[in-house]
Amino acid sequence: MVFSYFNKLSISQKRIYRKSDEIHALPLPDAETLRPLIGHLASALELEDRDQTEGICRTLVGGMAVRLGVPPLRIKVLAVRPSAKWGELHGLYELAEGKASAVITLWMRTAKHRRVVAFRAFLRTLLHEFCHHVDYHLYRLPDSFHTEGFYKRESSLFHQLLPMREPNSSVVS
Ligand SMILES: [Zn+2]
Protein backbone atom coordinates (compact mmCIF):
# COMPACT_ATOMS: atom_id res chain seq x y z
CA MET A 1 0.00 0.00 0.00
CA VAL A 2 1.27 3.49 -0.81
CA PHE A 3 -0.06 6.79 0.55
CA SER A 4 -2.03 9.01 -1.82
CA TYR A 5 0.71 11.63 -2.27
CA PHE A 6 2.83 8.95 -3.97
CA ASN A 7 1.22 9.74 -7.34
CA LYS A 8 2.41 13.32 -7.17
CA LEU A 9 6.06 12.34 -6.72
CA SER A 10 8.67 12.43 -9.48
CA ILE A 11 10.20 9.19 -10.77
CA SER A 12 13.32 9.61 -8.62
CA GLN A 13 11.21 10.45 -5.55
CA LYS A 14 9.09 7.34 -6.17
CA ARG A 15 12.28 5.29 -6.16
CA ILE A 16 13.22 6.76 -2.76
CA TYR A 17 9.69 6.18 -1.48
CA ARG A 18 9.80 2.49 -2.48
CA LYS A 19 13.18 1.99 -0.82
CA SER A 20 11.85 3.55 2.38
CA ASP A 21 8.70 1.45 2.20
CA GLU A 22 10.68 -1.80 1.95
CA ILE A 23 12.42 -1.44 5.33
CA HIS A 24 10.04 -2.59 8.06
CA ALA A 25 12.16 -2.63 11.20
CA LEU A 26 15.00 -0.70 12.76
CA PRO A 27 16.93 -3.06 15.05
CA LEU A 28 18.65 -1.09 17.80
CA PRO A 29 21.71 -2.91 19.23
CA ASP A 30 21.66 -3.11 23.06
CA ALA A 31 18.31 -1.36 23.21
CA GLU A 32 17.78 -2.67 26.75
CA THR A 33 20.64 -0.51 28.08
CA LEU A 34 18.69 2.60 27.05
CA ARG A 35 15.42 1.47 28.64
CA PRO A 36 16.10 2.94 32.10
CA LEU A 37 16.04 6.39 30.47
CA ILE A 38 12.43 5.93 29.45
CA GLY A 39 11.14 5.98 33.03
CA HIS A 40 13.22 9.06 33.81
CA LEU A 41 11.85 10.76 30.73
CA ALA A 42 8.27 10.03 31.79
CA SER A 43 8.85 11.53 35.26
CA ALA A 44 10.65 14.62 33.94
CA LEU A 45 7.82 15.29 31.53
CA GLU A 46 5.22 14.78 34.23
CA LEU A 47 7.06 17.23 36.49
CA GLU A 48 7.15 19.62 33.53
CA ASP A 49 10.89 19.93 34.01
CA ARG A 50 12.03 21.27 30.65
CA ASP A 51 15.78 21.14 31.34
CA GLN A 52 15.66 17.60 32.60
CA THR A 53 13.38 16.47 29.77
CA GLU A 54 15.77 17.97 27.26
CA GLY A 55 18.80 16.40 28.94
CA ILE A 56 17.25 12.91 28.94
CA CYS A 57 16.14 13.26 25.30
CA ARG A 58 19.69 14.25 24.44
CA THR A 59 21.16 11.20 26.21
CA LEU A 60 18.60 8.88 24.63
CA VAL A 61 19.09 10.21 21.10
CA GLY A 62 22.88 10.28 21.57
CA GLY A 63 22.78 6.65 22.68
CA MET A 64 20.65 5.60 19.71
CA ALA A 65 22.90 7.52 17.29
CA VAL A 66 26.04 5.79 18.61
CA ARG A 67 24.38 2.36 18.45
CA LEU A 68 23.28 2.89 14.86
CA GLY A 69 26.45 4.65 13.73
CA VAL A 70 24.72 7.85 12.58
CA PRO A 71 26.05 11.37 13.28
CA PRO A 72 25.12 13.02 16.61
CA LEU A 73 22.37 15.62 16.56
CA ARG A 74 21.12 18.50 18.68
CA ILE A 75 17.92 18.31 20.71
CA LYS A 76 15.80 21.28 21.70
CA VAL A 77 12.78 20.93 23.98
CA LEU A 78 10.56 24.02 23.99
CA ALA A 79 7.47 24.95 25.96
CA VAL A 80 4.28 25.43 23.93
CA ARG A 81 3.70 23.92 20.48
CA PRO A 82 3.40 26.38 17.64
CA SER A 83 0.01 26.21 15.96
CA ALA A 84 -1.74 27.56 12.91
CA LYS A 85 -4.84 26.77 10.87
CA TRP A 86 -3.35 23.46 9.75
CA GLY A 87 -3.00 22.29 13.35
CA GLU A 88 -0.18 21.91 15.83
CA LEU A 89 3.44 21.10 15.23
CA HIS A 90 4.50 18.13 17.38
CA GLY A 91 8.13 17.83 16.44
CA LEU A 92 10.56 19.05 13.83
CA TYR A 93 13.64 17.59 12.18
CA GLU A 94 16.08 19.94 10.50
CA LEU A 95 18.96 18.69 8.38
CA ALA A 96 22.46 19.87 9.25
CA GLU A 97 22.83 21.79 5.94
CA GLY A 98 25.84 23.92 6.87
CA LYS A 99 25.14 23.81 10.62
CA ALA A 100 27.28 21.69 12.94
CA SER A 101 24.60 19.02 13.23
CA ALA A 102 20.99 18.20 12.49
CA VAL A 103 18.42 19.42 15.06
CA ILE A 104 15.31 17.84 16.54
CA THR A 105 12.87 20.25 18.20
CA LEU A 106 10.08 19.00 20.46
CA TRP A 107 7.36 20.80 22.39
CA MET A 108 6.22 19.93 25.90
CA ARG A 109 2.76 21.46 25.84
CA THR A 110 -0.15 21.39 23.45
CA ALA A 111 -1.11 24.77 21.99
CA LYS A 112 -4.82 24.23 22.47
CA HIS A 113 -5.03 23.38 26.14
CA ARG A 114 -1.47 24.17 27.21
CA ARG A 115 -1.40 20.73 28.79
CA VAL A 116 1.73 18.67 29.03
CA VAL A 117 1.89 16.27 26.10
CA ALA A 118 1.12 12.63 26.97
CA PHE A 119 4.34 10.74 27.55
CA ARG A 120 3.88 8.06 24.90
CA ALA A 121 2.97 10.63 22.29
CA PHE A 122 6.03 12.67 23.27
CA LEU A 123 8.35 9.65 22.98
CA ARG A 124 6.78 8.66 19.66
CA THR A 125 7.38 12.15 18.31
CA LEU A 126 11.03 12.03 19.39
CA LEU A 127 11.50 8.63 17.71
CA HIS A 128 9.61 9.81 14.64
CA GLU A 129 11.99 12.73 14.14
CA PHE A 130 14.97 10.48 14.84
CA CYS A 131 13.75 8.10 12.10
CA HIS A 132 14.08 10.97 9.61
CA HIS A 133 17.72 11.27 10.67
CA VAL A 134 18.17 7.50 10.19
CA ASP A 135 16.67 7.72 6.68
CA TYR A 136 19.30 10.24 5.62
CA HIS A 137 22.31 8.86 7.44
CA LEU A 138 21.89 5.10 7.85
CA TYR A 139 19.91 4.24 4.71
CA ARG A 140 21.42 7.19 2.84
CA LEU A 141 18.11 8.13 1.26
CA PRO A 142 18.23 11.55 -0.42
CA ASP A 143 14.77 12.33 1.00
CA SER A 144 12.78 11.07 3.99
CA PHE A 145 9.16 10.24 3.23
CA HIS A 146 6.33 9.17 5.52
CA THR A 147 5.80 5.70 4.11
CA GLU A 148 4.22 2.66 5.71
CA GLY A 149 7.76 1.34 6.15
CA PHE A 150 8.76 4.57 7.91
CA TYR A 151 5.93 4.22 10.46
CA LYS A 152 6.82 0.56 10.99
CA ARG A 153 10.42 1.53 11.78
CA GLU A 154 9.18 4.18 14.20
CA SER A 155 7.00 1.56 15.93
CA SER A 156 9.82 -0.97 15.94
CA LEU A 157 12.07 1.51 17.75
CA PHE A 158 9.27 2.41 20.18
CA HIS A 159 8.69 -1.23 21.14
CA GLN A 160 12.38 -1.96 21.63
CA LEU A 161 12.59 0.91 24.13
CA LEU A 162 9.19 0.32 25.72
CA PRO A 163 8.57 -3.40 25.38
CA MET A 164 5.35 -3.53 27.41
CA ARG A 165 2.04 -4.30 25.84
CA GLU A 166 -0.08 -1.29 25.05
CA PRO A 167 -3.76 -1.79 24.30
CA ASN A 168 -4.34 1.69 22.88
CA SER A 169 -1.18 2.88 21.25
CA SER A 170 -1.23 6.48 20.17
CA VAL A 171 -0.26 7.43 16.65
CA VAL A 172 1.84 10.43 15.73
CA SER A 173 0.83 12.28 12.60
ZN1 LIG B 1 7.84 13.35 9.91
PDB file of C-alpha atoms and ligand atoms in Angstrom:
ATOM      1  CA  MET A   1       0.000   0.000   0.000  1.00  0.00           C
ATOM      2  CA  VAL A   2       1.274   3.486  -0.807  1.00  0.00           C
ATOM      3  CA  PHE A   3      -0.059   6.787   0.552  1.00  0.00           C
ATOM      4  CA  SER A   4      -2.025   9.015  -1.822  1.00  0.00           C
ATOM      5  CA  TYR A   5       0.712  11.626  -2.270  1.00  0.00           C
ATOM      6  CA  PHE A   6       2.830   8.951  -3.969  1.00  0.00           C
ATOM      7  CA  ASN A   7       1.215   9.739  -7.336  1.00  0.00           C
ATOM      8  CA  LYS A   8       2.410  13.323  -7.166  1.00  0.00           C
ATOM      9  CA  LEU A   9       6.056  12.343  -6.724  1.00  0.00           C
ATOM     10  CA  SER A  10       8.667  12.429  -9.480  1.00  0.00           C
ATOM     11  CA  ILE A  11      10.202   9.194 -10.770  1.00  0.00           C
ATOM     12  CA  SER A  12      13.318   9.611  -8.622  1.00  0.00           C
ATOM     13  CA  GLN A  13      11.210  10.451  -5.553  1.00  0.00           C
ATOM     14  CA  LYS A  14       9.090   7.342  -6.167  1.00  0.00           C
ATOM     15  CA  ARG A  15      12.276   5.289  -6.156  1.00  0.00           C
ATOM     16  CA  ILE A  16      13.223   6.758  -2.756  1.00  0.00           C
ATOM     17  CA  TYR A  17       9.694   6.176  -1.483  1.00  0.00           C
ATOM     18  CA  ARG A  18       9.798   2.492  -2.477  1.00  0.00           C
ATOM     19  CA  LYS A  19      13.184   1.993  -0.822  1.00  0.00           C
ATOM     20  CA  SER A  20      11.851   3.549   2.378  1.00  0.00           C
ATOM     21  CA  ASP A  21       8.701   1.446   2.199  1.00  0.00           C
ATOM     22  CA  GLU A  22      10.682  -1.796   1.949  1.00  0.00           C
ATOM     23  CA  ILE A  23      12.420  -1.444   5.327  1.00  0.00           C
ATOM     24  CA  HIS A  24      10.043  -2.586   8.055  1.00  0.00           C
ATOM     25  CA  ALA A  25      12.162  -2.629  11.202  1.00  0.00           C
ATOM     26  CA  LEU A  26      15.003  -0.696  12.757  1.00  0.00           C
ATOM     27  CA  PRO A  27      16.926  -3.063  15.050  1.00  0.00           C
ATOM     28  CA  LEU A  28      18.646  -1.095  17.801  1.00  0.00           C
ATOM     29  CA  PRO A  29      21.709  -2.913  19.227  1.00  0.00           C
ATOM     30  CA  ASP A  30      21.660  -3.111  23.058  1.00  0.00           C
ATOM     31  CA  ALA A  31      18.311  -1.360  23.208  1.00  0.00           C
ATOM     32  CA  GLU A  32      17.782  -2.666  26.753  1.00  0.00           C
ATOM     33  CA  THR A  33      20.643  -0.512  28.076  1.00  0.00           C
ATOM     34  CA  LEU A  34      18.693   2.602  27.053  1.00  0.00           C
ATOM     35  CA  ARG A  35      15.417   1.469  28.638  1.00  0.00           C
ATOM     36  CA  PRO A  36      16.102   2.941  32.104  1.00  0.00           C
ATOM     37  CA  LEU A  37      16.036   6.391  30.475  1.00  0.00           C
ATOM     38  CA  ILE A  38      12.426   5.928  29.448  1.00  0.00           C
ATOM     39  CA  GLY A  39      11.140   5.977  33.030  1.00  0.00           C
ATOM     40  CA  HIS A  40      13.215   9.063  33.814  1.00  0.00           C
ATOM     41  CA  LEU A  41      11.847  10.764  30.734  1.00  0.00           C
ATOM     42  CA  ALA A  42       8.266  10.031  31.787  1.00  0.00           C
ATOM     43  CA  SER A  43       8.851  11.531  35.265  1.00  0.00           C
ATOM     44  CA  ALA A  44      10.646  14.621  33.942  1.00  0.00           C
ATOM     45  CA  LEU A  45       7.816  15.291  31.530  1.00  0.00           C
ATOM     46  CA  GLU A  46       5.220  14.775  34.229  1.00  0.00           C
ATOM     47  CA  LEU A  47       7.065  17.233  36.489  1.00  0.00           C
ATOM     48  CA  GLU A  48       7.152  19.623  33.532  1.00  0.00           C
ATOM     49  CA  ASP A  49      10.885  19.930  34.013  1.00  0.00           C
ATOM     50  CA  ARG A  50      12.027  21.269  30.650  1.00  0.00           C
ATOM     51  CA  ASP A  51      15.781  21.141  31.340  1.00  0.00           C
ATOM     52  CA  GLN A  52      15.658  17.595  32.599  1.00  0.00           C
ATOM     53  CA  THR A  53      13.376  16.467  29.768  1.00  0.00           C
ATOM     54  CA  GLU A  54      15.766  17.974  27.256  1.00  0.00           C
ATOM     55  CA  GLY A  55      18.800  16.397  28.936  1.00  0.00           C
ATOM     56  CA  ILE A  56      17.249  12.910  28.944  1.00  0.00           C
ATOM     57  CA  CYS A  57      16.145  13.256  25.299  1.00  0.00           C
ATOM     58  CA  ARG A  58      19.693  14.251  24.442  1.00  0.00           C
ATOM     59  CA  THR A  59      21.163  11.198  26.214  1.00  0.00           C
ATOM     60  CA  LEU A  60      18.599   8.878  24.627  1.00  0.00           C
ATOM     61  CA  VAL A  61      19.091  10.206  21.100  1.00  0.00           C
ATOM     62  CA  GLY A  62      22.881  10.279  21.572  1.00  0.00           C
ATOM     63  CA  GLY A  63      22.780   6.646  22.682  1.00  0.00           C
ATOM     64  CA  MET A  64      20.652   5.598  19.706  1.00  0.00           C
ATOM     65  CA  ALA A  65      22.902   7.521  17.290  1.00  0.00           C
ATOM     66  CA  VAL A  66      26.042   5.791  18.613  1.00  0.00           C
ATOM     67  CA  ARG A  67      24.379   2.357  18.454  1.00  0.00           C
ATOM     68  CA  LEU A  68      23.275   2.894  14.865  1.00  0.00           C
ATOM     69  CA  GLY A  69      26.448   4.648  13.729  1.00  0.00           C
ATOM     70  CA  VAL A  70      24.722   7.846  12.582  1.00  0.00           C
ATOM     71  CA  PRO A  71      26.052  11.371  13.278  1.00  0.00           C
ATOM     72  CA  PRO A  72      25.117  13.018  16.606  1.00  0.00           C
ATOM     73  CA  LEU A  73      22.372  15.617  16.558  1.00  0.00           C
ATOM     74  CA  ARG A  74      21.121  18.497  18.682  1.00  0.00           C
ATOM     75  CA  ILE A  75      17.925  18.313  20.713  1.00  0.00           C
ATOM     76  CA  LYS A  76      15.796  21.279  21.697  1.00  0.00           C
ATOM     77  CA  VAL A  77      12.780  20.927  23.982  1.00  0.00           C
ATOM     78  CA  LEU A  78      10.564  24.018  23.992  1.00  0.00           C
ATOM     79  CA  ALA A  79       7.467  24.955  25.963  1.00  0.00           C
ATOM     80  CA  VAL A  80       4.283  25.429  23.927  1.00  0.00           C
ATOM     81  CA  ARG A  81       3.705  23.918  20.485  1.00  0.00           C
ATOM     82  CA  PRO A  82       3.404  26.376  17.636  1.00  0.00           C
ATOM     83  CA  SER A  83       0.006  26.209  15.964  1.00  0.00           C
ATOM     84  CA  ALA A  84      -1.736  27.564  12.906  1.00  0.00           C
ATOM     85  CA  LYS A  85      -4.841  26.770  10.868  1.00  0.00           C
ATOM     86  CA  TRP A  86      -3.352  23.459   9.749  1.00  0.00           C
ATOM     87  CA  GLY A  87      -3.004  22.288  13.351  1.00  0.00           C
ATOM     88  CA  GLU A  88      -0.179  21.911  15.831  1.00  0.00           C
ATOM     89  CA  LEU A  89       3.443  21.098  15.231  1.00  0.00           C
ATOM     90  CA  HIS A  90       4.498  18.129  17.381  1.00  0.00           C
ATOM     91  CA  GLY A  91       8.131  17.831  16.436  1.00  0.00           C
ATOM     92  CA  LEU A  92      10.556  19.046  13.833  1.00  0.00           C
ATOM     93  CA  TYR A  93      13.638  17.588  12.179  1.00  0.00           C
ATOM     94  CA  GLU A  94      16.077  19.943  10.497  1.00  0.00           C
ATOM     95  CA  LEU A  95      18.960  18.688   8.381  1.00  0.00           C
ATOM     96  CA  ALA A  96      22.464  19.867   9.246  1.00  0.00           C
ATOM     97  CA  GLU A  97      22.834  21.791   5.939  1.00  0.00           C
ATOM     98  CA  GLY A  98      25.839  23.917   6.867  1.00  0.00           C
ATOM     99  CA  LYS A  99      25.135  23.808  10.624  1.00  0.00           C
ATOM    100  CA  ALA A 100      27.284  21.694  12.944  1.00  0.00           C
ATOM    101  CA  SER A 101      24.601  19.019  13.232  1.00  0.00           C
ATOM    102  CA  ALA A 102      20.989  18.201  12.487  1.00  0.00           C
ATOM    103  CA  VAL A 103      18.423  19.418  15.058  1.00  0.00           C
ATOM    104  CA  ILE A 104      15.308  17.835  16.543  1.00  0.00           C
ATOM    105  CA  THR A 105      12.871  20.250  18.198  1.00  0.00           C
ATOM    106  CA  LEU A 106      10.080  18.999  20.458  1.00  0.00           C
ATOM    107  CA  TRP A 107       7.361  20.795  22.394  1.00  0.00           C
ATOM    108  CA  MET A 108       6.223  19.932  25.896  1.00  0.00           C
ATOM    109  CA  ARG A 109       2.760  21.460  25.841  1.00  0.00           C
ATOM    110  CA  THR A 110      -0.146  21.389  23.449  1.00  0.00           C
ATOM    111  CA  ALA A 111      -1.110  24.768  21.991  1.00  0.00           C
ATOM    112  CA  LYS A 112      -4.824  24.231  22.470  1.00  0.00           C
ATOM    113  CA  HIS A 113      -5.033  23.376  26.136  1.00  0.00           C
ATOM    114  CA  ARG A 114      -1.471  24.167  27.210  1.00  0.00           C
ATOM    115  CA  ARG A 115      -1.404  20.727  28.785  1.00  0.00           C
ATOM    116  CA  VAL A 116       1.731  18.671  29.028  1.00  0.00           C
ATOM    117  CA  VAL A 117       1.892  16.268  26.098  1.00  0.00           C
ATOM    118  CA  ALA A 118       1.118  12.634  26.965  1.00  0.00           C
ATOM    119  CA  PHE A 119       4.342  10.740  27.553  1.00  0.00           C
ATOM    120  CA  ARG A 120       3.884   8.059  24.903  1.00  0.00           C
ATOM    121  CA  ALA A 121       2.973  10.633  22.285  1.00  0.00           C
ATOM    122  CA  PHE A 122       6.032  12.673  23.266  1.00  0.00           C
ATOM    123  CA  LEU A 123       8.351   9.645  22.982  1.00  0.00           C
ATOM    124  CA  ARG A 124       6.780   8.662  19.659  1.00  0.00           C
ATOM    125  CA  THR A 125       7.381  12.148  18.306  1.00  0.00           C
ATOM    126  CA  LEU A 126      11.027  12.025  19.389  1.00  0.00           C
ATOM    127  CA  LEU A 127      11.498   8.630  17.714  1.00  0.00           C
ATOM    128  CA  HIS A 128       9.608   9.812  14.640  1.00  0.00           C
ATOM    129  CA  GLU A 129      11.992  12.728  14.136  1.00  0.00           C
ATOM    130  CA  PHE A 130      14.971  10.481  14.842  1.00  0.00           C
ATOM    131  CA  CYS A 131      13.746   8.100  12.104  1.00  0.00           C
ATOM    132  CA  HIS A 132      14.080  10.972   9.608  1.00  0.00           C
ATOM    133  CA  HIS A 133      17.724  11.273  10.672  1.00  0.00           C
ATOM    134  CA  VAL A 134      18.170   7.503  10.187  1.00  0.00           C
ATOM    135  CA  ASP A 135      16.672   7.725   6.679  1.00  0.00           C
ATOM    136  CA  TYR A 136      19.297  10.240   5.617  1.00  0.00           C
ATOM    137  CA  HIS A 137      22.314   8.860   7.437  1.00  0.00           C
ATOM    138  CA  LEU A 138      21.886   5.100   7.848  1.00  0.00           C
ATOM    139  CA  TYR A 139      19.910   4.239   4.708  1.00  0.00           C
ATOM    140  CA  ARG A 140      21.421   7.193   2.842  1.00  0.00           C
ATOM    141  CA  LEU A 141      18.112   8.128   1.263  1.00  0.00           C
ATOM    142  CA  PRO A 142      18.235  11.553  -0.416  1.00  0.00           C
ATOM    143  CA  ASP A 143      14.772  12.329   1.000  1.00  0.00           C
ATOM    144  CA  SER A 144      12.779  11.073   3.989  1.00  0.00           C
ATOM    145  CA  PHE A 145       9.163  10.243   3.233  1.00  0.00           C
ATOM    146  CA  HIS A 146       6.330   9.170   5.519  1.00  0.00           C
ATOM    147  CA  THR A 147       5.802   5.697   4.112  1.00  0.00           C
ATOM    148  CA  GLU A 148       4.222   2.659   5.714  1.00  0.00           C
ATOM    149  CA  GLY A 149       7.765   1.338   6.152  1.00  0.00           C
ATOM    150  CA  PHE A 150       8.763   4.566   7.909  1.00  0.00           C
ATOM    151  CA  TYR A 151       5.928   4.218  10.461  1.00  0.00           C
ATOM    152  CA  LYS A 152       6.818   0.556  10.987  1.00  0.00           C
ATOM    153  CA  ARG A 153      10.424   1.527  11.777  1.00  0.00           C
ATOM    154  CA  GLU A 154       9.178   4.184  14.197  1.00  0.00           C
ATOM    155  CA  SER A 155       7.000   1.560  15.926  1.00  0.00           C
ATOM    156  CA  SER A 156       9.823  -0.967  15.944  1.00  0.00           C
ATOM    157  CA  LEU A 157      12.070   1.507  17.755  1.00  0.00           C
ATOM    158  CA  PHE A 158       9.272   2.409  20.185  1.00  0.00           C
ATOM    159  CA  HIS A 159       8.687  -1.234  21.139  1.00  0.00           C
ATOM    160  CA  GLN A 160      12.377  -1.958  21.631  1.00  0.00           C
ATOM    161  CA  LEU A 161      12.586   0.909  24.128  1.00  0.00           C
ATOM    162  CA  LEU A 162       9.193   0.324  25.716  1.00  0.00           C
ATOM    163  CA  PRO A 163       8.575  -3.404  25.378  1.00  0.00           C
ATOM    164  CA  MET A 164       5.351  -3.534  27.413  1.00  0.00           C
ATOM    165  CA  ARG A 165       2.040  -4.299  25.838  1.00  0.00           C
ATOM    166  CA  GLU A 166      -0.077  -1.290  25.049  1.00  0.00           C
ATOM    167  CA  PRO A 167      -3.757  -1.792  24.301  1.00  0.00           C
ATOM    168  CA  ASN A 168      -4.344   1.692  22.883  1.00  0.00           C
ATOM    169  CA  SER A 169      -1.184   2.876  21.246  1.00  0.00           C
ATOM    170  CA  SER A 170      -1.233   6.479  20.168  1.00  0.00           C
ATOM    171  CA  VAL A 171      -0.259   7.435  16.647  1.00  0.00           C
ATOM    172  CA  VAL A 172       1.839  10.425  15.732  1.00  0.00           C
ATOM    173  CA  SER A 173       0.832  12.278  12.603  1.00  0.00           C
TER     174      SER A 173
HETATM  175 ZN    ZN B   1       7.840  13.351   9.912  1.00  0.00          ZN
END
